[in-house]
C-alpha atoms as a PDB file:
ATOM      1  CA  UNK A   1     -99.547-102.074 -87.944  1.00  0.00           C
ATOM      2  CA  UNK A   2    -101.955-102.947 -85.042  1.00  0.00           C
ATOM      3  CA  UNK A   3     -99.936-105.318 -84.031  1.00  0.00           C
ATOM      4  CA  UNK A   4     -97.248-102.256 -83.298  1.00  0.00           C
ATOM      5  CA  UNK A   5     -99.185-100.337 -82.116  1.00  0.00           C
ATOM      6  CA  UNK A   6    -100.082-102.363 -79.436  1.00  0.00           C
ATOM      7  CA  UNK A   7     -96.648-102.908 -78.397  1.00  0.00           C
ATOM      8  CA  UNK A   8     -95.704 -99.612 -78.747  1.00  0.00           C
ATOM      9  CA  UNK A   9     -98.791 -98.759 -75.821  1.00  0.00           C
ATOM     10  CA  UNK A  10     -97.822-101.941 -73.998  1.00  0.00           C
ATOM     11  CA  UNK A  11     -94.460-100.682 -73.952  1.00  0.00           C
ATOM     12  CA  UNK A  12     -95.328 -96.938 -72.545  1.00  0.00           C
ATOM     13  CA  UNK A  13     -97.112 -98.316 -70.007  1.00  0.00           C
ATOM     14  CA  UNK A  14     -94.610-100.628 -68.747  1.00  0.00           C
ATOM     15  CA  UNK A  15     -92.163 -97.680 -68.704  1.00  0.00           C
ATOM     16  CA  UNK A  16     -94.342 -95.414 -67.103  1.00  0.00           C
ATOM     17  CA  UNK A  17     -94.925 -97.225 -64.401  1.00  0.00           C
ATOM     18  CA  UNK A  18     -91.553 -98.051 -64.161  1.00  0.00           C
ATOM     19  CA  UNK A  19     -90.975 -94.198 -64.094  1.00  0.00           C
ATOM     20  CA  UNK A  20     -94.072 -93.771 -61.453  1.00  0.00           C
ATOM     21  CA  UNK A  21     -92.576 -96.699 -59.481  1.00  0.00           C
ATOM     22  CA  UNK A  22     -89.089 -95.486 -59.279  1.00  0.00           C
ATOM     23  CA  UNK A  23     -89.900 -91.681 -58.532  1.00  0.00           C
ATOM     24  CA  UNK A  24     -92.108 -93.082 -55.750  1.00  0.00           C
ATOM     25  CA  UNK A  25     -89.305 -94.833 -54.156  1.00  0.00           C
ATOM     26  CA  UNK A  26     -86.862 -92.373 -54.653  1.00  0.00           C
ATOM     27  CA  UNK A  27     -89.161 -89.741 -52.792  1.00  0.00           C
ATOM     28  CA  UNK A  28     -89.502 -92.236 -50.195  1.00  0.00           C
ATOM     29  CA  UNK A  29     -85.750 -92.374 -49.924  1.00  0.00           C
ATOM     30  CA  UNK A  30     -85.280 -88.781 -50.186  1.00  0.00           C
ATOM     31  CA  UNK A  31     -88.558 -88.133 -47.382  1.00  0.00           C
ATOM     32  CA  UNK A  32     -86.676 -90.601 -44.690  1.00  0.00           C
ATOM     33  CA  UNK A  33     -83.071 -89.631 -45.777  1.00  0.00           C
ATOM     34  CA  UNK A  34     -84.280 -86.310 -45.090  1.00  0.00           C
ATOM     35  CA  UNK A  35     -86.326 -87.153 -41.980  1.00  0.00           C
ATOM     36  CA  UNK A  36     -83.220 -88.443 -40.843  1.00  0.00           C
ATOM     37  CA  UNK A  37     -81.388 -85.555 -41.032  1.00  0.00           C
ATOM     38  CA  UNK A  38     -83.851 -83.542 -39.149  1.00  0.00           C
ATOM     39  CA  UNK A  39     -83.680 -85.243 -36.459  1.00  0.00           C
ATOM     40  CA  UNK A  40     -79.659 -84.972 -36.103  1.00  0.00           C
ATOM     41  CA  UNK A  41     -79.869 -81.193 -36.647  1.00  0.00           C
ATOM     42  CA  UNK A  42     -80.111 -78.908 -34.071  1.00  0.00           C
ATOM     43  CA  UNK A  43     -83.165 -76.904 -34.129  1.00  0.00           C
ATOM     44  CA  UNK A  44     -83.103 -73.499 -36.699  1.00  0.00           C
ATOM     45  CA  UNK A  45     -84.068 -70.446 -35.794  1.00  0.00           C
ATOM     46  CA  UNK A  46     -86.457 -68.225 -38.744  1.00  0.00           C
ATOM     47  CA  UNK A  47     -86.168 -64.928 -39.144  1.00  0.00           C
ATOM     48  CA  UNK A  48     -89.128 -64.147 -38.234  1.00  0.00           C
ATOM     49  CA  UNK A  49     -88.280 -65.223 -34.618  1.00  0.00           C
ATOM     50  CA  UNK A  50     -85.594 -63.806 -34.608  1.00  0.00           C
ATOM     51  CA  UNK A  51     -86.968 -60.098 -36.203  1.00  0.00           C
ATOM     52  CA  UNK A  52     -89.657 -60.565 -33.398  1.00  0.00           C
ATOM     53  CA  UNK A  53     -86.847 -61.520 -30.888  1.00  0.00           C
ATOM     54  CA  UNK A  54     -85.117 -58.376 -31.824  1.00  0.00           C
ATOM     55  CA  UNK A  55     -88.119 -56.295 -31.385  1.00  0.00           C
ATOM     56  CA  UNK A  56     -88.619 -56.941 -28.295  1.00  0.00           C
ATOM     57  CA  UNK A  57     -85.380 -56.057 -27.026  1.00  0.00           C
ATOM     58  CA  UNK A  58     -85.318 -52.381 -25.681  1.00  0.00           C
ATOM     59  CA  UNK A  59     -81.665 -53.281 -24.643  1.00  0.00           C
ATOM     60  CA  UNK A  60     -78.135 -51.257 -26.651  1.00  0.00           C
ATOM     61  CA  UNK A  61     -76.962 -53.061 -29.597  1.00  0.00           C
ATOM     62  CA  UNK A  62     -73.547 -54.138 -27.167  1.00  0.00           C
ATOM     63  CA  UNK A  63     -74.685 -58.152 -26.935  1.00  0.00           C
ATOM     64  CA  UNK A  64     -73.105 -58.288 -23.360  1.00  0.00           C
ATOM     65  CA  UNK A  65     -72.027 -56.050 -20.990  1.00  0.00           C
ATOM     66  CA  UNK A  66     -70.746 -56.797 -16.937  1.00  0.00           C
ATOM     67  CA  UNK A  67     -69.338 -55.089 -14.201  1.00  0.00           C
ATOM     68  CA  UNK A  68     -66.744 -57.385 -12.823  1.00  0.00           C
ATOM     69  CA  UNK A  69     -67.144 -55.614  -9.431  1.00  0.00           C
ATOM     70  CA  UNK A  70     -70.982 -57.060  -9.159  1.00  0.00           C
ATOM     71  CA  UNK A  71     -71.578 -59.595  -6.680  1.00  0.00           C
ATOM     72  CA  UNK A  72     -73.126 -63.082  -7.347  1.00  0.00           C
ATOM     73  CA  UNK A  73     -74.339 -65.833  -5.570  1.00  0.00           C
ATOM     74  CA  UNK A  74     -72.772 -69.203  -6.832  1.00  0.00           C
ATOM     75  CA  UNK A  75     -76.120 -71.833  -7.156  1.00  0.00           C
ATOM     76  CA  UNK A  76     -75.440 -75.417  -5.736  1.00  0.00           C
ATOM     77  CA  UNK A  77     -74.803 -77.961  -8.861  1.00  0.00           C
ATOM     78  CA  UNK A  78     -77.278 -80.289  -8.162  1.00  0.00           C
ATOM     79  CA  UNK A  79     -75.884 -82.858  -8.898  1.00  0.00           C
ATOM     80  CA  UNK A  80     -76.506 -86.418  -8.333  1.00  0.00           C
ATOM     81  CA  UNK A  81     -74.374 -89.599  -7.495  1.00  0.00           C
ATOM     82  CA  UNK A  82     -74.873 -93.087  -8.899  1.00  0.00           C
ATOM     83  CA  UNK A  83     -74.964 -96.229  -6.277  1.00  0.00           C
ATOM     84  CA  UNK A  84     -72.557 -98.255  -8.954  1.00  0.00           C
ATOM     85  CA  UNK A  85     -75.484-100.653  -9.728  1.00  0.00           C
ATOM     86  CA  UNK A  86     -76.440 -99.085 -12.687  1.00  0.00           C
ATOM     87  CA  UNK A  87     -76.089-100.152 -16.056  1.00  0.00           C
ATOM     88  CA  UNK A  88     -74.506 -98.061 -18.713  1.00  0.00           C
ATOM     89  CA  UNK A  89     -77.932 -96.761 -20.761  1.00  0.00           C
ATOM     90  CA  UNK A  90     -79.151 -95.408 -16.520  1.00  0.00           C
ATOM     91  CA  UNK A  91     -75.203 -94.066 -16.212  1.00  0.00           C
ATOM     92  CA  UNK A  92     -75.516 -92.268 -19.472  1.00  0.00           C
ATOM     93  CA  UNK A  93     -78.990 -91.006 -18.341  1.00  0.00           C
ATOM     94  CA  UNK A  94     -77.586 -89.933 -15.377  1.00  0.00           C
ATOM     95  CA  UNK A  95     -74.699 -88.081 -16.627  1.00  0.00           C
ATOM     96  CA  UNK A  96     -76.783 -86.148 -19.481  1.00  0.00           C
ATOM     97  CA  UNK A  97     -79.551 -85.093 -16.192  1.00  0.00           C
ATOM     98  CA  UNK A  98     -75.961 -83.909 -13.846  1.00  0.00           C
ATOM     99  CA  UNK A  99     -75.174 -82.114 -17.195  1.00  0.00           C
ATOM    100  CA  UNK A 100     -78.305 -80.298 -17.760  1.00  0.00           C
ATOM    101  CA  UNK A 101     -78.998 -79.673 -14.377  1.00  0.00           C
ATOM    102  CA  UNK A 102     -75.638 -77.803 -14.447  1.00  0.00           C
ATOM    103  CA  UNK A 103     -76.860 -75.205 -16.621  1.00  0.00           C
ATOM    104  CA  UNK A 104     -78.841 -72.558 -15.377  1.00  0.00           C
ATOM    105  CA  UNK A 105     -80.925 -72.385 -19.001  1.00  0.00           C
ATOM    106  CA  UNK A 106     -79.862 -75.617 -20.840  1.00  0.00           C
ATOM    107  CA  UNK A 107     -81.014 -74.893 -24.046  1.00  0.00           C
ATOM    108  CA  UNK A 108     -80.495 -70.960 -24.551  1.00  0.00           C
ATOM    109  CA  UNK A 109     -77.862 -71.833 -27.289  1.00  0.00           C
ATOM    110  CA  UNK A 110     -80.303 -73.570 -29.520  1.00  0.00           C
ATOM    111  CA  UNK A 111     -83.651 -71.788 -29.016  1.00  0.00           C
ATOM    112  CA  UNK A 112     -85.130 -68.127 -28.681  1.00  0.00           C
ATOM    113  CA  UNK A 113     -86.269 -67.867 -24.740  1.00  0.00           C
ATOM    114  CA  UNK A 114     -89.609 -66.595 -23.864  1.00  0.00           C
ATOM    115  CA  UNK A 115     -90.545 -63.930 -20.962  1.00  0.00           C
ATOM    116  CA  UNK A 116     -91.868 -67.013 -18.999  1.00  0.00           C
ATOM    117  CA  UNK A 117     -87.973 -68.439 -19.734  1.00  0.00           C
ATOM    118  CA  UNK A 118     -86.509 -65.644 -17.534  1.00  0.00           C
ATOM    119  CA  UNK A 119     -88.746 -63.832 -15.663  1.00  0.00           C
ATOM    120  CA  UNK A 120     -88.603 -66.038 -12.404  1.00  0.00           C
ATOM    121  CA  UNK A 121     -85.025 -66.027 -12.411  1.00  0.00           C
ATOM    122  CA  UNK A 122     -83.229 -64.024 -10.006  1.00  0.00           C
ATOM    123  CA  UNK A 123     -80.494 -61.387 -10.300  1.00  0.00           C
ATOM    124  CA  UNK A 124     -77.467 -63.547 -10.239  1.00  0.00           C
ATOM    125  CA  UNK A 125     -79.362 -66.534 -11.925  1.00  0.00           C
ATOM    126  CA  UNK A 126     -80.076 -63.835 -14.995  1.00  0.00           C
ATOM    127  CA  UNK A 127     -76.374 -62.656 -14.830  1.00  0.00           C
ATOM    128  CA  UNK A 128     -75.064 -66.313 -14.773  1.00  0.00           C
ATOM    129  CA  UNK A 129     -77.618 -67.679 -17.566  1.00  0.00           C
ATOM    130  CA  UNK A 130     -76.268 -64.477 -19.927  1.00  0.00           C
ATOM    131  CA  UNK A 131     -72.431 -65.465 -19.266  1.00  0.00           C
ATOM    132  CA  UNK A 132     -73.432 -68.768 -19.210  1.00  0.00           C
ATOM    133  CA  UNK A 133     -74.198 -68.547 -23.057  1.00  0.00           C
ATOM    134  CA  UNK A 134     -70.677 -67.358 -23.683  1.00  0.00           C
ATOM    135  CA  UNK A 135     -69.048 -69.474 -21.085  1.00  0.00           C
ATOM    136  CA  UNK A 136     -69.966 -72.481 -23.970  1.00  0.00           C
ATOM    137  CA  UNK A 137     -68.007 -71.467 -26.136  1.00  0.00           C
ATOM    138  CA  UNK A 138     -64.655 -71.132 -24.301  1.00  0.00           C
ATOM    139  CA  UNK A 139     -64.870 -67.702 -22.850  1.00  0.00           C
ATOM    140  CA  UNK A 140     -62.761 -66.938 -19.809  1.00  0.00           C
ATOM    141  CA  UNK A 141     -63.803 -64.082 -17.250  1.00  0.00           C
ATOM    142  CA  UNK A 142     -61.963 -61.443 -15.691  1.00  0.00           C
ATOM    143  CA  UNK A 143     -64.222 -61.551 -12.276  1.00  0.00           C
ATOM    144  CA  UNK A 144     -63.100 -63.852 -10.233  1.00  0.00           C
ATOM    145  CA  UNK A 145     -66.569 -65.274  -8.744  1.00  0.00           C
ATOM    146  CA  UNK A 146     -67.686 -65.958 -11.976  1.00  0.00           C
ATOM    147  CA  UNK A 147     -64.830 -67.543 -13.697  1.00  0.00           C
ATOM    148  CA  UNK A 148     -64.671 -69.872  -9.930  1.00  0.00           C
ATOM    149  CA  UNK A 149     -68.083 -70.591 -10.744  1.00  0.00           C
ATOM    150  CA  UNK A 150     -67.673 -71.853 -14.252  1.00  0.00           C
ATOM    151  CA  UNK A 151     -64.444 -73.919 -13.504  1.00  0.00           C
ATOM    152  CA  UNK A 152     -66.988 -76.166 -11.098  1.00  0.00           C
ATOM    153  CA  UNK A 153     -68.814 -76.710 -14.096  1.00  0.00           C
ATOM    154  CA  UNK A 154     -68.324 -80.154 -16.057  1.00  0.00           C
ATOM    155  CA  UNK A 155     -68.800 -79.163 -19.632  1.00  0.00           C
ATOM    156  CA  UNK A 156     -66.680 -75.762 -19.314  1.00  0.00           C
ATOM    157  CA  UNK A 157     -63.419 -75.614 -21.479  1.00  0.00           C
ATOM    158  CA  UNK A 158     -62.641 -72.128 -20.709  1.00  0.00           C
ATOM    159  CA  UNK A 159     -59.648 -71.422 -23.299  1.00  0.00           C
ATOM    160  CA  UNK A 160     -60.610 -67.897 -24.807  1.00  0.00           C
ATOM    161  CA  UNK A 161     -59.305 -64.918 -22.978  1.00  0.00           C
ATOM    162  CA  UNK A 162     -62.173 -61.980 -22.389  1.00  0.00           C
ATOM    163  CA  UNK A 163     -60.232 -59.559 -24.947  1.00  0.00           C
ATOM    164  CA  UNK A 164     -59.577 -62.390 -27.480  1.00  0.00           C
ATOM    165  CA  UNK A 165     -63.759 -63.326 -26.809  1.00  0.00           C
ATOM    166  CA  UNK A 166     -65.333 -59.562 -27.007  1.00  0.00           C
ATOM    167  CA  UNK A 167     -63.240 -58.674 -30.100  1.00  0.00           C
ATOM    168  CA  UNK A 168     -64.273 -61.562 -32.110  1.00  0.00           C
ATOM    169  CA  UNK A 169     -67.871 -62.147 -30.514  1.00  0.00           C
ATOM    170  CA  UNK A 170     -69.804 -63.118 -33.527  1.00  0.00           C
ATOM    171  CA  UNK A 171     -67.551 -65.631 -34.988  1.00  0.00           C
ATOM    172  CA  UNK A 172     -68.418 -66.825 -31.718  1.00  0.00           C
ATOM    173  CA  UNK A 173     -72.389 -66.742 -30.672  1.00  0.00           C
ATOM    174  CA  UNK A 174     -75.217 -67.307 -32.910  1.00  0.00           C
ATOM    175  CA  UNK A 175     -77.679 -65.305 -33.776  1.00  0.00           C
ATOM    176  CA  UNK A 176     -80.104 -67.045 -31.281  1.00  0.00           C
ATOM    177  CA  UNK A 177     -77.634 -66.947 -28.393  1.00  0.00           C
ATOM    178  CA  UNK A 178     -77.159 -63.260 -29.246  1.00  0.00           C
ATOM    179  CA  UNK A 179     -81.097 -62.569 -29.057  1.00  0.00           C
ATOM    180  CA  UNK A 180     -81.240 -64.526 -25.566  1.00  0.00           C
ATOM    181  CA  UNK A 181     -78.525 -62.354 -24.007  1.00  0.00           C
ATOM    182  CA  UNK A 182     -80.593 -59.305 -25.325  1.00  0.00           C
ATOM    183  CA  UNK A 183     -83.529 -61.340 -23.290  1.00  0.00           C
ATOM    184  CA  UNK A 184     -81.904 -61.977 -19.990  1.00  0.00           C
ATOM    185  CA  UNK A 185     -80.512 -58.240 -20.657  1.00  0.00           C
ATOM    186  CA  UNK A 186     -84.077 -57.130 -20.058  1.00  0.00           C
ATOM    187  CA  UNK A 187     -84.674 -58.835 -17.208  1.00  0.00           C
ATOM    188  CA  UNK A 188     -81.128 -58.256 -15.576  1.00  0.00           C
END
């Protein structure tokens, strides 16, 4: 009987830490799988930014809104050439910097944009940067100076027609993208 016994113990505490060992390594696993994923994700937005986003805005409800008769200034590209000696990683490097320097606010799809983000910005920089947001997504414009201006741009496909764009608008923008245009509203 003590001789069972003391299998029987021997044999718990081989499983258990069998057990301890293999829920260790799965959280492992599960901590880099998910690690992983986070850093292929685009950044979330929380409510709570976005509530305090919304708070702020003292703007209508209408997400966008422009007169097509307004005037803009069209803002050089700034874009830079390669001298053909560089390898592919610099020519990648290179493209991504023409890319994002072709945006007025790169990242106003993917995060909420601060006072500081728009205050400096001029007029037509604000009205750009707010149909900039929409111009991602395939929206076409009616005004003639702005659609010119987007055409020049690299990463515009623009494939939705203004109607087609306005009566569908939130299948289109985010909610993030809508609380920046809200922003830039302020500011405009």
């Amino acid at each position: 009987m003590k001789n069972n016994t003391k299998k029987i113990a021997v044999s718990l505490i081989v499983l258990s830490t069998i057990i301890i060992i293999s829920l260790l390594g799965l959280g492992v696993f599960m901590g880099l799988s998910n690690l992983k994923k986070g850093s292929e994700s685009q950044p979330s937005v929380t409510e709570e930014e976005l509530d305090a986003a919304r708070k702020e805005n003292t703007a209508p409800e209408e997400p966008f809104a422009y007169s097509a008769d307004e005037s803009i200034v069209i803002m050089p590209g700034g874009q830079s050439a390669g001298n053909g000696s560089e390898d592919n990683a610099s020519a990648d490097n290179a493209q991504s910097a023409q890319n994002t320097s072709e945006y007025i606010i790169a990242d106003s799809n993917t995060r909420l944009l601060t006072d500081a983000d728009v205050s400096g910005l001029s007029k037509e920089q604000l009205r750009l940067a707010r149909n900039e947001i929409m111009a991602r997504h395939g929206r076409r414009f009616n005004d003639a100076s702005l659609q010119e201006y987007f055409d020049s741009k690299s990463w515009y496909q623009g494939t939705v027609s203004p109607e087609a764009f306005d009566a569908n608008v939130n299948s289109y923008i985010n909610d993030t993208e809508r609380a920046n245009i809200d922003m830039i509203k302020k500011y405009e």
